[in-house]
Amino acid sequence: MPDPIKDLESLRKLFPEMDTYVPEEEEVPAEEIPLLSDKEKAQMKLYVSRDKKQRGGKQVTLIQGHQGPPAVMSKLLSDLKSKCSAGGTLKEGEIIVQGDHVKKIIDYLIRSGYKHTKQKGG
């Protein structure tokens, strides 16, 4: 007997009352995220530092100086979280990644085209 869930039409027949999925306005597909040109990336001055002040003694890695649109910053944060296997967030124009990942992040940013990436602090 063939598997009834092999194609979507068969699946739709199993659940006829189910509506077609329509993404919300806030959900932006990856192909619609505006990309920065290599020239814009190369001109940006990013500073990467570690911090643990007012964070309950936990270390975080801060990336400051990114001037791209929020969608680009969000994509970069997602890539960094994946690369470092850590959580993170965007706050007040800063990208915050949990843990001490300064070297990893600097290497990733330089390879991604952000040529003026420097470590700030010790």
PDB file of N, CA, C and O in Angstrom, residues 29-55:
ATOM      1  N   PRO A  29      10.965  36.092   4.549  1.00  0.00           N
ATOM      2  CA  PRO A  29      11.759  34.987   4.008  1.00  0.00           C
ATOM      3  C   PRO A  29      13.215  35.405   3.808  1.00  0.00           C
ATOM      4  O   PRO A  29      13.516  36.581   3.591  1.00  0.00           O
ATOM      5  N   ALA A  30      14.122  34.438   3.869  1.00  0.00           N
ATOM      6  CA  ALA A  30      15.555  34.721   3.789  1.00  0.00           C
ATOM      7  C   ALA A  30      15.933  35.431   2.493  1.00  0.00           C
ATOM      8  O   ALA A  30      16.821  36.279   2.489  1.00  0.00           O
ATOM      9  N   GLU A  31      15.259  35.107   1.392  1.00  0.00           N
ATOM     10  CA  GLU A  31      15.635  35.740   0.124  1.00  0.00           C
ATOM     11  C   GLU A  31      15.218  37.201   0.056  1.00  0.00           C
ATOM     12  O   GLU A  31      15.671  37.928  -0.805  1.00  0.00           O
ATOM     13  N   GLU A  32      14.356  37.675   0.967  1.00  0.00           N
ATOM     14  CA  GLU A  32      13.928  39.064   0.965  1.00  0.00           C
ATOM     15  C   GLU A  32      14.743  39.924   1.921  1.00  0.00           C
ATOM     16  O   GLU A  32      14.531  41.113   2.005  1.00  0.00           O
ATOM     17  N   ILE A  33      15.673  39.341   2.677  1.00  0.00           N
ATOM     18  CA  ILE A  33      16.507  40.121   3.585  1.00  0.00           C
ATOM     19  C   ILE A  33      17.490  40.930   2.748  1.00  0.00           C
ATOM     20  O   ILE A  33      18.196  40.375   1.919  1.00  0.00           O
ATOM     21  N   PRO A  34      17.512  42.252   2.954  1.00  0.00           N
ATOM     22  CA  PRO A  34      18.449  43.047   2.168  1.00  0.00           C
ATOM     23  C   PRO A  34      19.889  42.681   2.530  1.00  0.00           C
ATOM     24  O   PRO A  34      20.217  42.500   3.693  1.00  0.00           O
ATOM     25  N   LEU A  35      20.718  42.581   1.525  1.00  0.00           N
ATOM     26  CA  LEU A  35      22.109  42.223   1.754  1.00  0.00           C
ATOM     27  C   LEU A  35      22.978  43.463   1.669  1.00  0.00           C
ATOM     28  O   LEU A  35      22.689  44.387   0.920  1.00  0.00           O
ATOM     29  N   LEU A  36      24.048  43.457   2.441  1.00  0.00           N
ATOM     30  CA  LEU A  36      25.028  44.535   2.357  1.00  0.00           C
ATOM     31  C   LEU A  36      26.023  44.188   1.268  1.00  0.00           C
ATOM     32  O   LEU A  36      26.420  43.039   1.116  1.00  0.00           O
ATOM     33  N   SER A  37      26.450  45.182   0.532  1.00  0.00           N
ATOM     34  CA  SER A  37      27.471  44.939  -0.484  1.00  0.00           C
ATOM     35  C   SER A  37      28.813  44.722   0.199  1.00  0.00           C
ATOM     36  O   SER A  37      29.000  45.086   1.368  1.00  0.00           O
ATOM     37  N   ASP A  38      29.750  44.140  -0.532  1.00  0.00           N
ATOM     38  CA  ASP A  38      31.078  43.915   0.026  1.00  0.00           C
ATOM     39  C   ASP A  38      31.740  45.230   0.407  1.00  0.00           C
ATOM     40  O   ASP A  38      32.476  45.304   1.383  1.00  0.00           O
ATOM     41  N   LYS A  39      31.471  46.269  -0.367  1.00  0.00           N
ATOM     42  CA  LYS A  39      32.056  47.582  -0.088  1.00  0.00           C
ATOM     43  C   LYS A  39      31.520  48.135   1.236  1.00  0.00           C
ATOM     44  O   LYS A  39      32.278  48.674   2.044  1.00  0.00           O
ATOM     45  N   GLU A  40      30.205  47.999   1.474  1.00  0.00           N
ATOM     46  CA  GLU A  40      29.607  48.475   2.722  1.00  0.00           C
ATOM     47  C   GLU A  40      30.158  47.702   3.918  1.00  0.00           C
ATOM     48  O   GLU A  40      30.435  48.287   4.966  1.00  0.00           O
ATOM     49  N   LYS A  41      30.312  46.391   3.753  1.00  0.00           N
ATOM     50  CA  LYS A  41      30.874  45.575   4.834  1.00  0.00           C
ATOM     51  C   LYS A  41      32.306  45.985   5.135  1.00  0.00           C
ATOM     52  O   LYS A  41      32.712  46.087   6.289  1.00  0.00           O
ATOM     53  N   ALA A  42      33.101  46.216   4.087  1.00  0.00           N
ATOM     54  CA  ALA A  42      34.512  46.559   4.264  1.00  0.00           C
ATOM     55  C   ALA A  42      34.682  47.918   4.926  1.00  0.00           C
ATOM     56  O   ALA A  42      35.675  48.147   5.624  1.00  0.00           O
ATOM     57  N   GLN A  43      33.737  48.825   4.743  1.00  0.00           N
ATOM     58  CA  GLN A  43      33.853  50.166   5.323  1.00  0.00           C
ATOM     59  C   GLN A  43      33.391  50.224   6.774  1.00  0.00           C
ATOM     60  O   GLN A  43      33.742  51.143   7.499  1.00  0.00           O
ATOM     61  N   MET A  44      32.598  49.262   7.207  1.00  0.00           N
ATOM     62  CA  MET A  44      32.094  49.257   8.577  1.00  0.00           C
ATOM     63  C   MET A  44      33.196  48.930   9.568  1.00  0.00           C
ATOM     64  O   MET A  44      33.977  48.021   9.349  1.00  0.00           O
ATOM     65  N   LYS A  45      33.246  49.671  10.667  1.00  0.00           N
ATOM     66  CA  LYS A  45      34.221  49.399  11.720  1.00  0.00           C
ATOM     67  C   LYS A  45      33.496  48.702  12.869  1.00  0.00           C
ATOM     68  O   LYS A  45      32.687  49.311  13.567  1.00  0.00           O
ATOM     69  N   LEU A  46      33.797  47.432  13.041  1.00  0.00           N
ATOM     70  CA  LEU A  46      33.167  46.649  14.105  1.00  0.00           C
ATOM     71  C   LEU A  46      34.161  46.432  15.232  1.00  0.00           C
ATOM     72  O   LEU A  46      35.346  46.196  14.987  1.00  0.00           O
ATOM     73  N   TYR A  47      33.661  46.501  16.448  1.00  0.00           N
ATOM     74  CA  TYR A  47      34.487  46.255  17.620  1.00  0.00           C
ATOM     75  C   TYR A  47      33.890  45.090  18.397  1.00  0.00           C
ATOM     76  O   TYR A  47      32.704  45.096  18.729  1.00  0.00           O
ATOM     77  N   VAL A  48      34.719  44.101  18.680  1.00  0.00           N
ATOM     78  CA  VAL A  48      34.285  42.901  19.397  1.00  0.00           C
ATOM     79  C   VAL A  48      34.947  42.917  20.763  1.00  0.00           C
ATOM     80  O   VAL A  48      36.158  43.109  20.877  1.00  0.00           O
ATOM     81  N   SER A  49      34.167  42.740  21.813  1.00  0.00           N
ATOM     82  CA  SER A  49      34.718  42.739  23.167  1.00  0.00           C
ATOM     83  C   SER A  49      33.957  41.752  24.033  1.00  0.00           C
ATOM     84  O   SER A  49      32.869  41.312  23.681  1.00  0.00           O
ATOM     85  N   ARG A  50      34.541  41.406  25.165  1.00  0.00           N
ATOM     86  CA  ARG A  50      33.838  40.560  26.133  1.00  0.00           C
ATOM     87  C   ARG A  50      33.442  41.434  27.304  1.00  0.00           C
ATOM     88  O   ARG A  50      34.104  42.409  27.620  1.00  0.00           O
ATOM     89  N   ASP A  51      32.357  41.068  27.926  1.00  0.00           N
ATOM     90  CA  ASP A  51      31.817  41.878  29.014  1.00  0.00           C
ATOM     91  C   ASP A  51      31.114  40.959  30.006  1.00  0.00           C
ATOM     92  O   ASP A  51      30.575  39.922  29.621  1.00  0.00           O
ATOM     93  N   LYS A  52      31.125  41.350  31.279  1.00  0.00           N
ATOM     94  CA  LYS A  52      30.330  40.617  32.263  1.00  0.00           C
ATOM     95  C   LYS A  52      29.750  41.546  33.315  1.00  0.00           C
ATOM     96  O   LYS A  52      29.217  41.094  34.306  1.00  0.00           O
ATOM     97  N   LYS A  53      29.815  42.845  33.074  1.00  0.00           N
ATOM     98  CA  LYS A  53      29.246  43.807  34.010  1.00  0.00           C
ATOM     99  C   LYS A  53      27.726  43.776  33.927  1.00  0.00           C
ATOM    100  O   LYS A  53      27.151  43.734  32.845  1.00  0.00           O
ATOM    101  N   GLN A  54      27.094  43.798  35.070  1.00  0.00           N
ATOM    102  CA  GLN A  54      25.637  43.802  35.201  1.00  0.00           C
ATOM    103  C   GLN A  54      24.985  42.611  34.502  1.00  0.00           C
ATOM    104  O   GLN A  54      23.904  42.700  33.952  1.00  0.00           O
ATOM    105  N   ARG A  55      25.680  41.492  34.476  1.00  0.00           N
ATOM    106  CA  ARG A  55      25.145  40.283  33.843  1.00  0.00           C
ATOM    107  C   ARG A  55      25.220  39.079  34.784  1.00  0.00           C
ATOM    108  O   ARG A  55      25.289  37.959  34.332  1.00  0.00           O
TER     109      ARG A  55
END
